Short mmCIF file of C-alpha atoms in Angstrom, two decimals:
data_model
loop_
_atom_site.label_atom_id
_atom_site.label_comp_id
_atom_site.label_asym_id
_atom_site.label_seq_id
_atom_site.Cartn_x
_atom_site.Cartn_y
_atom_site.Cartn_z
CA UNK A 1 -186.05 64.23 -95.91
CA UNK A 2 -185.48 64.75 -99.32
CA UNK A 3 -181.74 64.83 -100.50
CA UNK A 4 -180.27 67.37 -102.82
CA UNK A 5 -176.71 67.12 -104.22
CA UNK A 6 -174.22 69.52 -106.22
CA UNK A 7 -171.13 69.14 -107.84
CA UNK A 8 -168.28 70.35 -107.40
CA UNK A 9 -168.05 71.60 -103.86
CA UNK A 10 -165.36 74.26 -104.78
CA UNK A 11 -163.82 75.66 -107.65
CA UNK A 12 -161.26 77.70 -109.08
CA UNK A 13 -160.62 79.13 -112.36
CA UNK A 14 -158.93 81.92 -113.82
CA UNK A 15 -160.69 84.47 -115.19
CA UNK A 16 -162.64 84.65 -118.79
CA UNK A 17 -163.25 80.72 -118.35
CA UNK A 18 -166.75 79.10 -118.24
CA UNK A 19 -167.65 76.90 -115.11
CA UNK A 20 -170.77 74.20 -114.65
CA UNK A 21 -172.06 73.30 -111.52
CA UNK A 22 -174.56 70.54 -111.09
CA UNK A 23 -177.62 70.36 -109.23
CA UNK A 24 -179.45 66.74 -108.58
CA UNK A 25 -181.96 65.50 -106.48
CA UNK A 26 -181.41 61.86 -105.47
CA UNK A 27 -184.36 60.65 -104.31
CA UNK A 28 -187.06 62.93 -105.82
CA UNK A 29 -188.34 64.52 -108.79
CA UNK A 30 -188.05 67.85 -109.33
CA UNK A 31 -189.89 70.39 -111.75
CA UNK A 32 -188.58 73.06 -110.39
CA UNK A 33 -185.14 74.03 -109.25
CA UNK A 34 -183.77 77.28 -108.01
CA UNK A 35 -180.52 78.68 -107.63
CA UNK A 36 -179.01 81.17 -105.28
CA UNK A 37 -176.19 82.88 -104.43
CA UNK A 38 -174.81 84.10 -101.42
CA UNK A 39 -171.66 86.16 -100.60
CA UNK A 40 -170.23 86.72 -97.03
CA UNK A 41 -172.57 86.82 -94.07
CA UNK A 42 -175.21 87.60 -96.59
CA UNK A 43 -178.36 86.26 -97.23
CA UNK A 44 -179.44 83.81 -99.74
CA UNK A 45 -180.28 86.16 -103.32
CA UNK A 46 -182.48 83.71 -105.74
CA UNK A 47 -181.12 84.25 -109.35
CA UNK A 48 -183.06 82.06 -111.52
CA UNK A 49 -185.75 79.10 -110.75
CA UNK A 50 -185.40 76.36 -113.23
CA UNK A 51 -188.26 74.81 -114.81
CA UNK A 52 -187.73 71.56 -116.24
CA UNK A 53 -188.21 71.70 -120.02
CA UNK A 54 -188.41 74.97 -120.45
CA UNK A 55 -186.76 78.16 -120.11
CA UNK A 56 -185.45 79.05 -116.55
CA UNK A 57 -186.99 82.46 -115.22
CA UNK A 58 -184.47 84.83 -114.15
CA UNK A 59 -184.74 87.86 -111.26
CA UNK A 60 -183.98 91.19 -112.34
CA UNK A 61 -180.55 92.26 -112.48
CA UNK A 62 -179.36 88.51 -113.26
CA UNK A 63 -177.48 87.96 -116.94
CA UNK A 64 -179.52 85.32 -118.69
CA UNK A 65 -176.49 85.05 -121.03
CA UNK A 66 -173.87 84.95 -118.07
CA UNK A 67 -175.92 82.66 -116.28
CA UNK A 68 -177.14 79.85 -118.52
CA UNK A 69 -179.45 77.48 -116.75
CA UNK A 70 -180.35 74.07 -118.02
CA UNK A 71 -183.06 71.79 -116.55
CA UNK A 72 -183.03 68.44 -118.85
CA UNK A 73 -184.28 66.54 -116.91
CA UNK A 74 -186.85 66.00 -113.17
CA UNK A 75 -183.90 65.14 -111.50
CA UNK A 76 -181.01 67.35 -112.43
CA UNK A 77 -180.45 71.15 -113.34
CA UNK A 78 -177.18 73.07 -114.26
CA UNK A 79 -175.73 76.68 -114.06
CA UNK A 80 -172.95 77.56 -116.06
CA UNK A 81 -170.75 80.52 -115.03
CA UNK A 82 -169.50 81.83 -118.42
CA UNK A 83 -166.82 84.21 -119.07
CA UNK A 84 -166.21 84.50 -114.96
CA UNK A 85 -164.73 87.25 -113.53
CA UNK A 86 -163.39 87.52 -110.04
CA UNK A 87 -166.65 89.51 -109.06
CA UNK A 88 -168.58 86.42 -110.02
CA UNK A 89 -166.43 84.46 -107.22
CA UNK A 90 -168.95 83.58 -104.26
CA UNK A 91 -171.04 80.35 -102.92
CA UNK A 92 -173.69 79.43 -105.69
CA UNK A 93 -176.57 77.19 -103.78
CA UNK A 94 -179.18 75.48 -105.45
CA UNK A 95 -182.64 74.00 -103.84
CA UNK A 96 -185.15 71.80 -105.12
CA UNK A 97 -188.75 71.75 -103.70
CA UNK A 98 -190.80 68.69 -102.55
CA UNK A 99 -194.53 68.67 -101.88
CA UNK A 100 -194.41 72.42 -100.10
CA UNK A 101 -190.63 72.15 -98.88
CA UNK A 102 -187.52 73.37 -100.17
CA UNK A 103 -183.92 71.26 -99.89
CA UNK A 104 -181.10 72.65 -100.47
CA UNK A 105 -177.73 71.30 -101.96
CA UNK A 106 -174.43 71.78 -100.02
CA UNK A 107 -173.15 74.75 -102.51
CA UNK A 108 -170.40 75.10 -104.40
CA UNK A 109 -167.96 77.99 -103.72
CA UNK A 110 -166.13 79.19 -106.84
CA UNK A 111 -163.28 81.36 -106.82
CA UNK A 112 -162.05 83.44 -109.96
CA UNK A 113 -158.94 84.49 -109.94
CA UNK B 1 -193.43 91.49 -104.29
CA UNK B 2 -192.59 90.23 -100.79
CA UNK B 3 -190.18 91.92 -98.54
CA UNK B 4 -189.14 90.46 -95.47
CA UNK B 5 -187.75 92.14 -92.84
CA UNK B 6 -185.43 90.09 -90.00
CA UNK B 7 -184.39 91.09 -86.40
CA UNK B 8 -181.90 91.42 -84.84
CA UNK B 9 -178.82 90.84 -87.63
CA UNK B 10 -177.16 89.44 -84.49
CA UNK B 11 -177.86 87.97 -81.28
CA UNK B 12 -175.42 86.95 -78.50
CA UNK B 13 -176.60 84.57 -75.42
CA UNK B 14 -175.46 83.03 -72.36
CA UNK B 15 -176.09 79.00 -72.84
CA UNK B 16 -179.29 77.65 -71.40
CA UNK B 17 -180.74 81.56 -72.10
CA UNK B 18 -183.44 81.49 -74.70
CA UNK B 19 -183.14 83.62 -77.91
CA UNK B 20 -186.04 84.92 -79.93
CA UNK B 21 -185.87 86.10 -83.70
CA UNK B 22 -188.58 87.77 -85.72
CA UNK B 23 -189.47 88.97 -88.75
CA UNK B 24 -192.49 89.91 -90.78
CA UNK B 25 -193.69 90.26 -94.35
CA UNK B 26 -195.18 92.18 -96.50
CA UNK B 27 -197.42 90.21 -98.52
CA UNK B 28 -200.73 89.36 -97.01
CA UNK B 29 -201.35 86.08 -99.49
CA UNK B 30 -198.02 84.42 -98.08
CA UNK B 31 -199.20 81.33 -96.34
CA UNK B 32 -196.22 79.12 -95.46
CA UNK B 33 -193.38 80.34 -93.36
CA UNK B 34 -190.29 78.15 -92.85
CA UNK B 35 -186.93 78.43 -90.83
CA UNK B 36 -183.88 77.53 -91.93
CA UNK B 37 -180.20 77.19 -89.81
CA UNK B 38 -177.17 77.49 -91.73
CA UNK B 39 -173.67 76.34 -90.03
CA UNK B 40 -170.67 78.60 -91.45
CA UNK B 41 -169.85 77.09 -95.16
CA UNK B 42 -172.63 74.75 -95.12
CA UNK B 43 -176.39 74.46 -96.90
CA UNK B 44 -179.51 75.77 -94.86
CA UNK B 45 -181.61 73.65 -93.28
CA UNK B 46 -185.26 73.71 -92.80
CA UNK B 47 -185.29 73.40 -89.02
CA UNK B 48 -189.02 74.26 -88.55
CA UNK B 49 -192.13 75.53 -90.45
CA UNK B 50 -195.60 76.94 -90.42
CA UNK B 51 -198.60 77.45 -92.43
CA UNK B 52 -201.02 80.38 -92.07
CA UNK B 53 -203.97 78.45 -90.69
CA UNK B 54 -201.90 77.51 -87.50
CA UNK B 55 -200.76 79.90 -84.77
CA UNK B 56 -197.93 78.33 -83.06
CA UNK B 57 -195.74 74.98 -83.83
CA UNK B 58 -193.42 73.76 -81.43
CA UNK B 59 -190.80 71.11 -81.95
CA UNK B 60 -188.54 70.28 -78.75
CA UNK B 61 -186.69 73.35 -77.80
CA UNK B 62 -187.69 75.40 -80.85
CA UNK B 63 -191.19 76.61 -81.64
CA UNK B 64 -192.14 79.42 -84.10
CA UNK B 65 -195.56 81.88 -83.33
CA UNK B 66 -197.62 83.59 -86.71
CA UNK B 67 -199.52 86.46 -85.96
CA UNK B 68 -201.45 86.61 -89.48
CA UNK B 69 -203.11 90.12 -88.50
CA UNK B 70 -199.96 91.79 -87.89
CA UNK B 71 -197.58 90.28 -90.76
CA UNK B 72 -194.94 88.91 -88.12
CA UNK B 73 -193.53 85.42 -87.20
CA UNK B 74 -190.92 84.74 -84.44
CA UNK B 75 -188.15 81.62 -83.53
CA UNK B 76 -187.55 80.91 -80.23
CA UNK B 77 -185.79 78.48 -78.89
CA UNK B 78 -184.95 77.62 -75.25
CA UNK B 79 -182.23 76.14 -73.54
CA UNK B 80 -179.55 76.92 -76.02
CA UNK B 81 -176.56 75.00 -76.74
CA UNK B 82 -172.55 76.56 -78.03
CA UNK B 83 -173.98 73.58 -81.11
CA UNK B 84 -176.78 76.57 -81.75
CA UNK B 85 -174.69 78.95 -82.81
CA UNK B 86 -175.66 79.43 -86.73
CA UNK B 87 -177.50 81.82 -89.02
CA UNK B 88 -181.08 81.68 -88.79
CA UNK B 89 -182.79 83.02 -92.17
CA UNK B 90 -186.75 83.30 -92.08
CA UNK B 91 -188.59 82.93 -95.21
CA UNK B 92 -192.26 83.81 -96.43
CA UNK B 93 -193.87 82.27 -99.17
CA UNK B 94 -197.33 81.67 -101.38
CA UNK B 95 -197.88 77.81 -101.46
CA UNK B 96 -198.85 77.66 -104.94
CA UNK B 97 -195.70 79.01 -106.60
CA UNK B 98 -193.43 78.27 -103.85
CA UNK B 99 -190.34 81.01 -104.34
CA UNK B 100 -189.74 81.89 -100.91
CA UNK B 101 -188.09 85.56 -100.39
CA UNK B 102 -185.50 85.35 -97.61
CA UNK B 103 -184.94 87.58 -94.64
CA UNK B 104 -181.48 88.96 -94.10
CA UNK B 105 -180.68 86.42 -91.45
CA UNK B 106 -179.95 86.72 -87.83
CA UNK B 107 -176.07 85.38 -86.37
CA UNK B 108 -176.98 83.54 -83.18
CA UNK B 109 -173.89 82.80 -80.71
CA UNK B 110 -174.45 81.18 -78.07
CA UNK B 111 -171.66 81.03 -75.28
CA UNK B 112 -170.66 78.15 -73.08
#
């Protein structure tokens, strides 16, 4: 199957810095991207899909300006925690969709202190 | 939009028992339902799928039914194994836009 990678695996920052997180798919182009995040025995919650070369569309109650989302390019898409808090800390998951299928990366779980 | 609704939240078995999980939607255009298993810390992964123009797909101990009329798809999966033990999430989706909304997920242990 198709194979989705994300970078870092963990993080942690102090609080009122800015964190990136990479998402890539390796063997696959990607138009669209989507990122999620999930807290504790919780389910995934989709924050944003990522369109590539334009703006990234954003479910309600997510911070556009908290949450910036860049998709340069097919193969790679970026979220960028600014100004974290320790309420942002959680595991941040993003997917990438082939044909009708959806791949997910391997998360990254940040930690604000 | 779609809401999808997942049961039980957890489910405890004796190995070799079979556990069932099911859920059902809301939205009568979603057309492509997949499965996904998620290990404690690690992605999900798709474990099994189905469209809405098939009834049942099985794949070795796991097979998933749609019952289009009545909004609902289930997992089973027989003969469990302790290497089982996972959260299951559902998911229900259009095909054309392809944003699947997630169930809640279901906490399967399965006990040597």
């Amino acid at each position: 199957g198709a194979v989705v990678s994300q970078h870092p695996s963990w993080v942690i920052c102090k609080s009122g810095t800015s964190v990136k997180i990479e998402c890539r798919s390796l063997d696959f182009q990607a138009t669209t991207m989507f990122w999620y995040r999930q807290f504790p025995k919780q389910s995934l919650m989709l924050m944003a899909t990522s369109n590539e070369g334009s703006k990234a569309t954003y479910e309600q109650g997510v911070e556009k300006d908290k949450f910036l989302i860049n998709h340069a390019s097919l193969t790679l898409s970026t979220l960028t925690v600014t100004s974290a808090h320790p309420e942002d800390s959680s595991f941040y998951i993003c997917s990438a969709s082939s044909r009708d299928t959806q791949y997910f990366g391997p998360g990254t779980r940040l930690t604000v202190l | 939009g779609e809401n999808v609704e997942q049961h039980p939240s957890t489910l405890s078995v004796q190995e070799g028992d079979s556990a069932v999980i099911k859920c059902t939607y809301s939205d009568s255009a979603s057309n492509y339902f997949p499965w996904y298993k998620q290990e404690l810390g690690k992605r999900p992964q798709l474990i099994i799928d189905i469209r809405s123009n098939v009834g049942e797909k099985k794949d070795q101990r796991i097979a998933v039914t749609l019952n289009k009329t009545a909004k609902h798809f289930s997992l089973h999966i027989t003969e469990t194994q302790p290497e089982d033990s996972a959260v299951y999430f559902c998911a229900a989706s259009t095909g054309g836009s392809y944003i699947p909304t997630f169930g809640r997920g279901t906490s399967l242990i399965v006990h040597p």
